[in-house]
Amino acid sequence: MRPFNLFVLFTSLLAVWCHCNAKATRSSRVYHNFRDYVKKILNGTKAVYVVRGVFATRPYPICMRSVKLGSTTNQTFHHNLTYKSKWSANHSTQWLTRNVTYKLGPEHKYPKLIIAALNATGGKDPIVSGRFYISFANTGCFILTTRVNQENSSCSLWQSNTTTPSVQEACKRAFDAASSLYKGHMYEYKASECD
């Protein structure tokens, strides 16, 4: 092979390698930021609400409100979660209260949030427990998703009580984009239903 051809081949391979590494570094930084935002929100003193959601199966949670209880670690947060379980358009349960542990953990390159919600008898509540991808996060909200083709797929927007209107708008746009792939029961927080 001629020296010029070797030079072209070498520079092409180097360019591809650099491009891929730069892309991986950018993605890694964005996901790290997502984790930091979620950490800050869950470790805050204000309540966190699920303000929008798409849920594939019934019953599904509505009026979710999560408040930090106390002890936390760098990756684990203990909360008190209240919600109603929606069975049909006209029927939801009374308020349910759960002791919840949120645990941050990466899966492959995407950050994950594992939710373990325990009922009064110590059993895991399948309606709100699960492993979720952190698809988006900023200073005031985060979006949790499952795989789209999963039987109990869901996409939900969790928002801090202190979120500003401009951050709320960014959260809503991100949720609209993320939830467009999901089919099921649409939920939007309504004070008349939740207060």
mmCIF file of C-alpha atoms in Angstrom:
data_model
loop_
_atom_site.group_PDB
_atom_site.id
_atom_site.type_symbol
_atom_site.label_atom_id
_atom_site.label_comp_id
_atom_site.label_asym_id
_atom_site.label_seq_id
_atom_site.Cartn_x
_atom_site.Cartn_y
_atom_site.Cartn_z
ATOM 1 C CA MET A 1 0.000 0.000 0.000
ATOM 2 C CA ARG A 2 1.278 3.451 -0.826
ATOM 3 C CA PRO A 3 2.246 5.804 2.007
ATOM 4 C CA PHE A 4 -0.434 8.303 0.950
ATOM 5 C CA ASN A 5 -3.166 5.616 1.108
ATOM 6 C CA LEU A 6 -1.953 4.549 4.555
ATOM 7 C CA PHE A 7 -2.030 8.169 5.683
ATOM 8 C CA VAL A 8 -5.624 8.616 4.419
ATOM 9 C CA LEU A 9 -6.712 5.363 6.067
ATOM 10 C CA PHE A 10 -5.044 6.309 9.363
ATOM 11 C CA THR A 11 -6.554 9.822 9.453
ATOM 12 C CA SER A 12 -10.017 8.446 8.581
ATOM 13 C CA LEU A 13 -9.855 5.910 11.398
ATOM 14 C CA LEU A 14 -8.569 8.560 13.790
ATOM 15 C CA ALA A 15 -11.414 10.918 12.835
ATOM 16 C CA VAL A 16 -14.045 8.208 13.409
ATOM 17 C CA TRP A 17 -12.502 7.268 16.765
ATOM 18 C CA CYS A 18 -12.372 10.909 17.928
ATOM 19 C CA HIS A 19 -15.964 11.565 16.816
ATOM 20 C CA CYS A 20 -17.268 8.487 18.660
ATOM 21 C CA ASN A 21 -15.336 9.329 21.825
ATOM 22 C CA ALA A 22 -16.569 12.935 21.805
ATOM 23 C CA LYS A 23 -20.162 11.763 21.344
ATOM 24 C CA ALA A 24 -19.839 9.240 24.196
ATOM 25 C CA THR A 25 -18.307 11.897 26.462
ATOM 26 C CA ARG A 26 -21.160 14.345 25.702
ATOM 27 C CA SER A 27 -23.794 11.659 26.389
ATOM 28 C CA SER A 28 -22.047 10.617 29.582
ATOM 29 C CA ARG A 29 -21.982 14.244 30.795
ATOM 30 C CA VAL A 30 -25.685 14.768 30.007
ATOM 31 C CA TYR A 31 -26.675 11.583 31.849
ATOM 32 C CA HIS A 32 -24.474 12.552 34.787
ATOM 33 C CA ASN A 33 -26.313 15.909 34.899
ATOM 34 C CA PHE A 34 -29.663 14.068 34.837
ATOM 35 C CA ARG A 35 -28.582 12.020 37.865
ATOM 36 C CA ASP A 36 -27.426 15.160 39.705
ATOM 37 C CA TYR A 37 -30.734 16.950 39.056
ATOM 38 C CA VAL A 38 -32.763 13.954 40.268
ATOM 39 C CA LYS A 39 -30.556 13.681 43.370
ATOM 40 C CA LYS A 40 -31.098 17.341 44.195
ATOM 41 C CA ILE A 41 -34.880 17.150 43.691
ATOM 42 C CA LEU A 42 -35.312 13.960 45.750
ATOM 43 C CA ASN A 43 -33.027 15.266 48.483
ATOM 44 C CA GLY A 44 -34.932 18.564 48.705
ATOM 45 C CA THR A 45 -37.312 19.622 51.439
ATOM 46 C CA LYS A 46 -40.256 20.331 49.099
ATOM 47 C CA ALA A 47 -42.799 17.820 47.824
ATOM 48 C CA VAL A 48 -42.394 16.213 44.404
ATOM 49 C CA TYR A 49 -45.544 15.594 42.336
ATOM 50 C CA VAL A 50 -46.311 13.492 39.274
ATOM 51 C CA VAL A 51 -48.031 16.129 37.163
ATOM 52 C CA ARG A 52 -48.440 14.190 33.907
ATOM 53 C CA GLY A 53 -48.266 10.583 32.845
ATOM 54 C CA VAL A 54 -49.120 7.900 30.315
ATOM 55 C CA PHE A 55 -49.771 4.442 31.788
ATOM 56 C CA ALA A 56 -50.403 1.270 29.724
ATOM 57 C CA THR A 57 -52.251 -0.726 32.382
ATOM 58 C CA ARG A 58 -54.948 -0.245 34.997
ATOM 59 C CA PRO A 59 -54.958 0.445 37.810
ATOM 60 C CA TYR A 60 -52.538 3.339 37.465
ATOM 61 C CA PRO A 61 -51.434 5.963 40.003
ATOM 62 C CA ILE A 62 -52.860 9.476 40.114
ATOM 63 C CA CYS A 63 -52.225 12.398 42.471
ATOM 64 C CA MET A 64 -48.776 11.074 43.416
ATOM 65 C CA ARG A 65 -46.985 13.197 46.013
ATOM 66 C CA SER A 66 -43.606 12.288 47.465
ATOM 67 C CA VAL A 67 -41.946 13.937 50.488
ATOM 68 C CA LYS A 68 -38.477 13.184 51.856
ATOM 69 C CA LEU A 69 -38.525 11.496 55.260
ATOM 70 C CA GLY A 70 -35.031 11.956 56.529
ATOM 71 C CA SER A 71 -31.976 9.800 56.143
ATOM 72 C CA THR A 72 -30.501 9.569 52.685
ATOM 73 C CA THR A 73 -27.250 8.435 51.154
ATOM 74 C CA ASN A 74 -25.577 9.620 47.992
ATOM 75 C CA GLN A 75 -27.685 7.224 45.877
ATOM 76 C CA THR A 76 -30.673 6.318 48.105
ATOM 77 C CA PHE A 77 -33.576 8.502 49.263
ATOM 78 C CA HIS A 78 -36.364 7.624 51.722
ATOM 79 C CA HIS A 79 -39.748 9.231 51.111
ATOM 80 C CA ASN A 80 -43.378 9.070 52.100
ATOM 81 C CA LEU A 81 -45.514 8.689 48.966
ATOM 82 C CA THR A 82 -49.272 9.186 48.759
ATOM 83 C CA TYR A 83 -51.450 8.467 45.735
ATOM 84 C CA LYS A 84 -54.801 7.232 44.516
ATOM 85 C CA SER A 85 -55.196 4.200 42.289
ATOM 86 C CA LYS A 86 -57.316 4.862 39.179
ATOM 87 C CA TRP A 87 -59.405 1.902 37.982
ATOM 88 C CA SER A 88 -61.721 3.600 35.491
ATOM 89 C CA ALA A 89 -62.806 7.046 34.366
ATOM 90 C CA ASN A 90 -65.205 7.340 37.310
ATOM 91 C CA HIS A 91 -63.529 5.206 39.969
ATOM 92 C CA SER A 92 -60.403 5.746 42.033
ATOM 93 C CA THR A 93 -59.443 4.426 45.450
ATOM 94 C CA GLN A 94 -59.032 6.293 48.689
ATOM 95 C CA TRP A 95 -55.626 7.737 49.449
ATOM 96 C CA LEU A 96 -52.839 5.164 49.750
ATOM 97 C CA THR A 97 -49.621 5.823 51.682
ATOM 98 C CA ARG A 98 -46.339 4.053 50.986
ATOM 99 C CA ASN A 99 -42.845 4.090 52.458
ATOM 100 C CA VAL A 100 -40.625 4.494 49.417
ATOM 101 C CA THR A 101 -36.957 4.036 48.729
ATOM 102 C CA TYR A 102 -35.623 5.671 45.567
ATOM 103 C CA LYS A 103 -32.263 4.324 44.444
ATOM 104 C CA LEU A 104 -30.211 5.858 41.651
ATOM 105 C CA GLY A 105 -28.374 3.401 39.487
ATOM 106 C CA PRO A 106 -27.068 3.420 35.923
ATOM 107 C CA GLU A 107 -28.123 0.806 33.404
ATOM 108 C CA HIS A 108 -25.860 0.563 30.405
ATOM 109 C CA LYS A 109 -25.369 4.203 29.491
ATOM 110 C CA TYR A 110 -28.768 5.471 30.693
ATOM 111 C CA PRO A 111 -29.291 6.433 34.343
ATOM 112 C CA LYS A 112 -32.024 4.597 36.193
ATOM 113 C CA LEU A 113 -34.191 5.219 39.214
ATOM 114 C CA ILE A 114 -35.372 2.152 41.102
ATOM 115 C CA ILE A 115 -38.532 2.713 43.149
ATOM 116 C CA ALA A 116 -39.403 0.286 45.955
ATOM 117 C CA ALA A 117 -42.752 1.248 47.508
ATOM 118 C CA LEU A 118 -43.816 -0.825 50.507
ATOM 119 C CA ASN A 119 -47.406 -1.124 51.702
ATOM 120 C CA ALA A 120 -48.466 -1.408 55.363
ATOM 121 C CA THR A 121 -47.735 -5.160 55.481
ATOM 122 C CA GLY A 122 -44.245 -4.695 54.025
ATOM 123 C CA GLY A 123 -45.113 -6.030 50.572
ATOM 124 C CA LYS A 124 -43.991 -4.246 47.425
ATOM 125 C CA ASP A 125 -46.699 -2.162 45.729
ATOM 126 C CA PRO A 126 -46.587 -3.090 42.007
ATOM 127 C CA ILE A 127 -48.541 -0.001 40.933
ATOM 128 C CA VAL A 128 -45.760 2.444 41.818
ATOM 129 C CA SER A 129 -42.677 0.224 42.223
ATOM 130 C CA GLY A 130 -40.312 -0.543 39.369
ATOM 131 C CA ARG A 131 -37.156 0.274 37.446
ATOM 132 C CA PHE A 132 -37.344 3.433 35.384
ATOM 133 C CA TYR A 133 -35.044 5.236 32.981
ATOM 134 C CA ILE A 134 -34.354 8.891 33.681
ATOM 135 C CA SER A 135 -35.140 10.210 30.198
ATOM 136 C CA PHE A 136 -34.861 13.901 31.043
ATOM 137 C CA ALA A 137 -34.068 16.064 34.046
ATOM 138 C CA ASN A 138 -33.450 19.703 34.866
ATOM 139 C CA THR A 139 -33.468 21.851 38.007
ATOM 140 C CA GLY A 140 -37.200 21.406 38.640
ATOM 141 C CA CYS A 141 -38.346 18.112 37.143
ATOM 142 C CA PHE A 142 -37.463 14.712 35.772
ATOM 143 C CA ILE A 143 -39.112 12.227 33.427
ATOM 144 C CA LEU A 144 -39.213 8.513 34.225
ATOM 145 C CA THR A 145 -39.888 5.992 31.468
ATOM 146 C CA THR A 146 -39.971 2.251 30.974
ATOM 147 C CA ARG A 147 -39.326 0.424 27.725
ATOM 148 C CA VAL A 148 -42.087 1.345 25.278
ATOM 149 C CA ASN A 149 -42.965 -2.278 24.456
ATOM 150 C CA GLN A 150 -43.064 -3.367 28.107
ATOM 151 C CA GLU A 151 -46.479 -4.704 29.223
ATOM 152 C CA ASN A 152 -46.829 -2.104 31.991
ATOM 153 C CA SER A 153 -45.074 0.691 30.107
ATOM 154 C CA SER A 154 -45.256 4.210 31.476
ATOM 155 C CA CYS A 155 -43.904 7.705 31.064
ATOM 156 C CA SER A 156 -44.305 10.163 33.944
ATOM 157 C CA LEU A 157 -43.280 13.749 34.663
ATOM 158 C CA TRP A 158 -42.162 14.342 38.266
ATOM 159 C CA GLN A 159 -41.987 17.983 39.281
ATOM 160 C CA SER A 160 -40.701 19.798 42.340
ATOM 161 C CA ASN A 161 -43.101 22.061 44.194
ATOM 162 C CA THR A 162 -40.714 25.004 43.688
ATOM 163 C CA THR A 163 -40.445 24.849 39.890
ATOM 164 C CA THR A 164 -40.553 28.192 38.052
ATOM 165 C CA PRO A 165 -42.930 28.742 35.094
ATOM 166 C CA SER A 166 -40.091 28.729 32.525
ATOM 167 C CA VAL A 167 -38.722 25.445 33.909
ATOM 168 C CA GLN A 168 -42.269 24.002 33.968
ATOM 169 C CA GLU A 169 -42.620 24.841 30.274
ATOM 170 C CA ALA A 170 -39.314 23.114 29.442
ATOM 171 C CA CYS A 171 -40.466 20.084 31.445
ATOM 172 C CA LYS A 172 -43.803 19.982 29.620
ATOM 173 C CA ARG A 173 -42.099 20.145 26.200
ATOM 174 C CA ALA A 174 -39.704 17.350 27.170
ATOM 175 C CA PHE A 175 -42.608 15.237 28.457
ATOM 176 C CA ASP A 176 -44.613 15.782 25.262
ATOM 177 C CA ALA A 177 -41.639 14.555 23.219
ATOM 178 C CA ALA A 178 -40.899 11.566 25.481
ATOM 179 C CA SER A 179 -44.513 10.445 25.925
ATOM 180 C CA SER A 180 -45.402 10.540 22.217
ATOM 181 C CA LEU A 181 -44.231 6.922 21.856
ATOM 182 C CA TYR A 182 -46.387 5.618 24.717
ATOM 183 C CA LYS A 183 -49.964 4.343 24.464
ATOM 184 C CA GLY A 184 -52.410 4.104 27.324
ATOM 185 C CA HIS A 185 -54.215 6.148 29.913
ATOM 186 C CA MET A 186 -53.261 9.830 29.935
ATOM 187 C CA TYR A 187 -53.054 11.555 33.290
ATOM 188 C CA GLU A 188 -52.712 15.220 34.169
ATOM 189 C CA TYR A 189 -52.678 16.526 37.742
ATOM 190 C CA LYS A 190 -55.955 18.242 38.677
ATOM 191 C CA ALA A 191 -56.299 20.042 41.990
ATOM 192 C CA SER A 192 -60.025 19.196 42.100
ATOM 193 C CA GLU A 193 -59.201 15.489 41.997
ATOM 194 C CA CYS A 194 -56.116 15.563 44.210
ATOM 195 C CA ASP A 195 -56.748 18.122 46.977
#
